[in-house]
Amino acid sequence: MKFIDEVKITLASGRGGQGCVSYRRESLMPRGGPDGGDGGKGGDVIIRTSRHINSLVDLRQNKKYSAQSGQMGSGRQKSGQNGEDLVLIVPEGTIIRNMDGEIIVDMTGIKEHVMLKGGRGGKGNEFFKSSVNQAPDYAQPGEDGEEIDVKLELKLIADVGIIGFPNAGKSTLISRISAAKPKIADYPFTTLTPNLGVVKAGDYSSFVVADIPGLVKGAHSGVGLGIQFLKHIERTRLFIHLVDASGLSGRDPMQDFEDINNELKMYDQTNKDKEGFFPLSTRPQFVVLNKVDTLSEDQLVKLKNNFKKITDKEPMAISAVTGKNIKELVTELSRMILQTEEEVK
Ligand SMILES: Nc1nc2c(ncn2[C@@H]2O[C@H](COP(=O)(O)OP(=O)(O)OP(=O)(O)O)[C@@H](O)[C@H]2O)c(=O)[nH]1
Ligand SMILES: [Mg+2]
């Protein structure tokens, strides 16, 4: 069961700029004194946390992240520009380890951490001028930056939980919208333990979806795999209620929907006294009809209307197999997550 997002990267701070060797040259002063400026400082590597990202997926784009080097000093005592810092934004709670697995820093509750200092800039020859050496012809090189291989890890907390009957296509859906590769098969209870997947919803945002084993009527009293897995999605902001619209199971999609909601109510009943428990039956649900590739247009319209009558909102119709409306689903989910974020604030 992989509940940890992990990425290995190399970080490098910037090298200091070289000091400059230079002499004043002015018309009345053919052999002026030394005026070589100092090199600029190399950029630091800074780790900063943000509440707005919740996975390490964006850091997978590169293997190495480097801060800028400082620039060389120049004549007339001009210092070189400092290299720009490299700021890596990570989710709160990211743990950074070295390759031996030792924790370098745990970013829980920390806003910013300077991971690597940039190298100092070298002194220019003006600095070395003294009474015994009025025209030093040397300057310092810049100090090297630092480099380190690190492993970032983050305990994933799911934003969205997928609930539904066995065989509804929950695992197929998560494999469509994330890099998760759960087992998919045409029989109930294929998924025995939850799967998590990180869904990219744009250039800078992502969210985490959990696929849990299917529920059946009577799950609260131990039928099927029972309701034990619901605890994994207790903290999600919303649920995708995935309904098998095909009717191939021999069951009725509307009845399935009601049965699952009843199980949520039973779960709430059992857990209502637990400290910090948030009821599941009142969690926002996004009703999604899956396998609509097996329905005619008429059948689909009818089914959608029936759902609309009991939920007040038209369900989204997708096919996890053909990909129909999958992009729209991801867009709508990220919109809904943002909305719940606003409500929390
Ligand atoms: N025709 C059609 N078949 C689908 C669709 N989505 C999933 N399936 C099929 O339905 C079967 C069950 O899919 P899974 O993704 O394993 O279902 P699940 O909800 O994860 O099932 P459990 O893990 O047993 O709870 C597989 O044979 C899938 O290929 C769809 O959109 N259209
Ligand atoms: Mg499954």
XYZ file of C-alpha atoms and ligand atoms in Angstrom:
378
model
C 0.000 0.000 0.000
C 1.694 3.186 -1.074
C 0.639 6.177 0.916
C 3.903 7.979 0.555
C 4.820 10.246 -2.299
C 8.551 10.184 -2.855
C 11.020 11.980 -5.066
C 14.811 11.931 -5.271
C 16.571 15.061 -6.433
C 19.940 16.795 -6.340
C 20.132 20.297 -4.910
C 22.978 22.681 -5.572
C 23.619 26.170 -4.244
C 25.358 28.730 -6.425
C 29.085 29.234 -6.668
C 30.488 32.572 -5.528
C 31.629 34.927 -8.283
C 35.325 35.419 -8.942
C 36.965 38.570 -7.512
C 38.326 40.947 -10.123
C 41.865 42.153 -10.782
C 41.757 45.656 -12.197
C 43.525 49.028 -11.915
C 42.148 52.482 -12.135
C 42.754 54.078 -15.489
C 42.071 57.729 -15.753
C 43.636 60.271 -18.025
C 45.596 61.988 -15.270
C 46.425 58.780 -13.464
C 48.036 56.368 -15.936
C 48.886 53.848 -13.236
C 46.087 54.108 -10.733
C 45.637 51.840 -7.755
C 43.838 48.500 -7.740
C 40.042 48.728 -8.080
C 38.902 45.136 -8.743
C 35.533 44.479 -7.095
C 34.377 41.389 -5.221
C 32.491 38.542 -6.813
C 28.801 38.185 -5.963
C 27.529 35.548 -3.541
C 26.076 32.351 -4.948
C 22.341 31.768 -4.460
C 21.059 29.683 -1.542
C 18.739 26.720 -1.848
C 15.657 27.459 0.206
C 12.790 25.123 0.950
C 9.459 26.823 1.517
C 6.127 25.255 2.393
C 2.752 26.034 0.891
C -0.686 24.948 1.936
C -1.805 25.118 -1.641
C 0.078 22.131 -2.917
C -0.355 18.651 -1.620
C 1.993 16.429 -3.529
C 5.541 16.274 -4.810
C 4.469 15.645 -8.370
C 5.835 18.965 -9.689
C 9.326 18.177 -8.455
C 9.514 15.202 -10.752
C 10.118 17.491 -13.712
C 13.851 17.782 -13.056
C 16.534 15.633 -11.463
C 18.650 18.548 -10.361
C 17.713 21.959 -8.991
C 20.448 24.597 -8.840
C 20.614 28.125 -7.524
C 22.398 30.719 -9.652
C 26.106 31.440 -9.320
C 27.338 34.860 -8.287
C 28.772 37.059 -11.029
C 32.358 38.174 -11.333
C 33.418 41.424 -9.796
C 34.581 44.156 -12.162
C 36.677 47.282 -12.236
C 35.892 50.504 -10.405
C 35.226 48.451 -7.288
C 32.053 47.070 -8.732
C 30.845 43.937 -6.989
C 29.389 41.152 -9.060
C 25.682 40.514 -8.719
C 24.584 37.903 -6.220
C 23.195 34.701 -7.698
C 19.459 34.259 -7.343
C 18.278 31.893 -4.620
C 16.496 28.764 -5.656
C 13.216 28.416 -3.811
C 11.584 24.997 -3.853
C 7.973 25.000 -2.790
C 6.843 21.830 -1.068
C 3.676 20.784 0.713
C 3.523 21.177 4.476
C 4.677 18.018 6.161
C 7.327 17.123 3.585
C 10.251 15.282 5.122
C 13.693 15.695 3.599
C 16.235 12.953 4.116
C 19.771 12.313 2.965
C 20.559 9.185 0.979
C 21.280 7.268 4.184
C 17.708 7.910 5.210
C 18.550 10.351 7.997
C 16.144 13.245 8.379
C 17.714 16.577 7.448
C 14.567 18.563 8.031
C 10.913 17.846 8.660
C 8.916 20.703 7.137
C 5.940 20.188 9.436
C 5.085 23.583 10.881
C 8.123 25.215 9.232
C 7.655 28.037 6.730
C 11.124 28.223 5.322
C 14.412 26.413 5.675
C 17.766 27.344 4.159
C 18.989 24.026 2.889
C 22.271 25.033 1.261
C 24.209 28.272 1.482
C 25.573 29.771 -1.683
C 29.352 30.178 -1.959
C 30.902 33.487 -0.915
C 32.112 35.770 -3.647
C 35.908 36.124 -4.001
C 37.532 39.370 -2.946
C 38.738 41.633 -5.715
C 42.311 42.938 -5.759
C 41.252 46.243 -4.248
C 40.677 44.372 -0.981
C 44.297 43.189 -0.824
C 45.840 46.613 -1.185
C 48.107 47.415 1.752
C 51.055 49.635 2.588
C 53.470 46.896 1.543
C 51.591 45.894 -1.590
C 49.942 48.814 -3.263
C 49.184 47.008 -6.490
C 48.237 43.394 -5.744
C 47.773 41.499 -8.986
C 45.615 38.766 -7.600
C 42.037 38.260 -6.478
C 40.174 35.422 -4.772
C 38.203 32.844 -6.691
C 34.604 32.487 -5.587
C 33.792 29.805 -3.050
C 32.181 26.634 -4.387
C 28.493 26.082 -3.813
C 27.270 22.977 -2.008
C 25.544 20.002 -3.526
C 23.483 17.276 -1.934
C 21.300 14.356 -3.010
C 18.079 14.254 -1.081
C 14.917 12.249 -0.833
C 11.687 14.138 -0.254
C 8.766 12.255 1.110
C 5.243 13.172 1.917
C 2.519 11.219 3.570
C -0.345 11.564 1.171
C -3.677 12.634 2.536
C -6.470 11.962 0.115
C -8.656 14.891 -0.954
C -11.186 12.788 -2.789
C -12.469 9.318 -1.942
C -14.103 7.114 -4.564
C -16.985 5.096 -3.207
C -19.170 2.644 -5.033
C -20.095 -0.980 -5.497
C -17.457 -3.555 -6.412
C -16.890 -3.604 -10.166
C -18.231 -0.053 -10.624
C -14.904 0.867 -12.207
C -13.280 2.732 -9.313
C -9.827 1.343 -9.997
C -10.193 1.880 -13.734
C -11.034 5.505 -13.022
C -8.059 6.139 -10.739
C -5.751 4.520 -13.281
C -7.149 6.924 -15.894
C -6.665 10.130 -13.947
C -3.423 9.402 -12.087
C -0.265 7.333 -12.397
C -1.648 4.722 -9.993
C -1.694 1.200 -11.445
C -4.193 -0.773 -9.423
C -5.414 -4.201 -10.405
C -8.514 -4.045 -12.579
C -10.705 -7.049 -13.310
C -14.206 -8.030 -14.201
C -15.128 -9.483 -10.843
C -16.111 -7.957 -7.512
C -13.542 -7.290 -4.786
C -10.566 -6.961 -7.082
C -9.266 -4.157 -4.899
C -8.393 -5.430 -1.447
C -6.475 -2.470 -0.098
C -6.844 1.236 -0.892
C -4.890 2.835 -3.755
C -3.885 6.456 -3.828
C -3.192 8.483 -6.927
C -2.019 12.043 -7.492
C -4.095 13.820 -10.122
C -2.564 16.773 -11.921
C -5.224 19.378 -12.508
C -3.249 22.089 -14.233
C 0.261 23.454 -14.235
C 0.391 24.209 -10.545
C -2.256 22.187 -8.867
C -2.872 18.597 -8.033
C -5.009 16.593 -5.709
C -4.985 13.111 -4.252
C -7.650 10.528 -4.928
C -8.221 7.328 -2.959
C -9.738 4.212 -4.464
C -11.040 1.926 -1.740
C -12.459 -1.583 -1.933
C -16.079 -1.693 -3.047
C -18.975 -1.548 -0.624
C -22.096 -3.681 -0.806
C -25.412 -3.637 0.927
C -24.923 -4.844 4.475
C -21.230 -3.842 4.552
C -21.775 -2.277 7.993
C -22.568 -5.718 9.362
C -19.539 -7.267 7.678
C -20.949 -8.294 4.291
C -18.305 -8.327 1.559
C -15.118 -6.672 2.755
C -17.104 -4.627 5.227
C -16.797 -0.935 5.933
C -13.361 -1.036 7.538
C -11.816 0.806 4.600
C -14.034 3.817 5.009
C -11.655 5.027 7.686
C -9.127 5.719 4.932
C -11.407 8.303 3.409
C -12.720 9.822 6.608
C -10.593 12.888 6.072
C -11.280 13.491 2.388
C -13.052 16.695 1.429
C -15.453 15.035 -0.936
C -16.478 11.755 -2.451
C -16.914 10.618 -5.974
C -19.901 8.352 -5.763
C -19.240 6.106 -8.735
C -22.285 4.309 -10.036
C -22.173 1.441 -12.528
C -24.712 2.740 -15.048
C -24.509 -0.308 -17.302
C -26.924 -2.514 -15.412
C -24.688 -5.425 -16.439
C -24.413 -6.450 -12.797
C -28.130 -7.180 -12.767
C -28.589 -4.505 -10.107
C -30.331 -1.180 -10.471
C -28.032 1.885 -10.495
C -30.473 3.975 -8.438
C -30.765 1.221 -5.852
C -26.955 0.874 -5.721
C -26.681 4.565 -5.017
C -29.149 4.374 -2.159
C -27.584 1.241 -0.709
C -24.158 2.830 -0.522
C -25.556 5.957 1.093
C -27.276 3.799 3.671
C -23.976 2.141 4.474
C -22.436 5.575 5.040
C -25.226 6.397 7.467
C -24.639 3.159 9.333
C -20.938 3.913 9.502
C -21.689 7.336 10.961
C -23.987 5.782 13.501
C -21.222 3.451 14.691
C -18.546 6.130 14.812
C -20.413 9.220 15.916
C -18.850 9.253 19.376
C -15.290 8.962 18.136
C -13.274 12.084 18.862
C -12.836 14.322 15.825
C -15.112 12.206 13.667
C -16.730 13.888 10.664
C -19.810 12.124 9.391
C -19.481 10.586 5.950
C -23.118 10.669 4.951
C -23.119 14.472 4.832
C -19.814 14.774 2.950
C -20.269 16.472 -0.428
C -20.773 13.815 -3.083
C -20.087 14.125 -6.738
C -22.323 11.601 -8.427
C -20.645 10.062 -11.453
C -22.263 7.514 -13.733
C -19.654 5.180 -15.166
C -19.720 2.750 -18.117
C -22.060 5.000 -20.084
C -20.462 3.584 -23.249
C -22.839 0.662 -22.741
C -25.970 2.830 -22.783
C -27.981 4.326 -25.609
C -28.502 8.083 -25.580
C -32.113 7.604 -24.465
C -31.202 5.325 -21.608
C -28.594 7.791 -20.440
C -30.930 10.778 -20.496
C -33.494 8.847 -18.521
C -30.997 7.704 -15.926
C -29.538 11.176 -15.546
C -33.002 12.611 -14.977
C -33.798 10.010 -12.382
C -30.659 10.901 -10.475
C -31.342 14.580 -10.812
C -34.680 14.066 -9.103
C -33.065 12.683 -5.958
C -29.817 14.656 -5.855
C -30.909 18.009 -7.337
C -27.896 18.018 -9.572
C -27.283 16.360 -12.880
C -24.755 13.555 -12.448
C -21.707 13.497 -14.658
C -21.650 10.674 -17.188
C -18.282 9.134 -17.948
C -16.655 6.095 -19.383
C -13.472 5.195 -17.578
C -12.702 2.819 -20.448
C -13.207 5.077 -23.469
C -12.153 8.242 -21.623
C -15.414 10.049 -22.231
C -15.745 13.148 -19.983
C -12.659 12.244 -17.982
C -11.025 15.618 -18.543
C -14.231 17.366 -17.578
C -14.402 15.244 -14.449
C -10.901 16.295 -13.361
C -11.697 19.962 -14.002
C -14.906 19.763 -12.020
C -13.205 17.936 -9.158
C -10.476 20.525 -8.823
C -13.115 23.250 -8.877
C -15.028 21.513 -6.103
C -11.877 21.035 -4.032
C -11.052 24.725 -4.337
C -14.547 25.516 -3.249
C -14.293 23.358 -0.135
C -10.951 25.041 0.610
C -12.628 28.430 0.475
C -15.314 27.203 2.841
C -12.720 25.993 5.325
C -10.953 29.396 5.365
N -17.734 -0.914 -20.516
C -17.079 -0.380 -19.514
N -16.442 -1.164 -18.627
C -15.778 -0.592 -17.616
C -15.712 0.817 -17.467
N -14.969 1.093 -16.364
C -14.599 -0.080 -15.853
N -15.065 -1.113 -16.597
C -14.863 -2.544 -16.378
O -15.453 -2.932 -15.153
C -14.692 -3.940 -14.520
C -14.392 -3.575 -13.098
O -13.492 -2.500 -13.074
P -12.619 -2.139 -11.794
O -11.976 -0.840 -12.082
O -11.753 -3.275 -11.399
O -13.774 -1.945 -10.727
P -13.671 -1.576 -9.178
O -14.786 -0.652 -8.865
O -12.322 -1.123 -8.843
O -13.966 -2.989 -8.519
P -13.508 -3.587 -7.077
O -12.052 -3.334 -6.938
O -13.809 -5.018 -7.199
O -14.315 -2.890 -6.065
C -13.456 -4.158 -15.378
O -13.680 -5.253 -16.215
C -13.381 -2.887 -16.192
O -12.746 -3.051 -17.438
C -16.382 1.624 -18.444
O -16.372 2.858 -18.420
N -17.036 0.977 -19.431
Mg -10.916 -1.913 -7.701
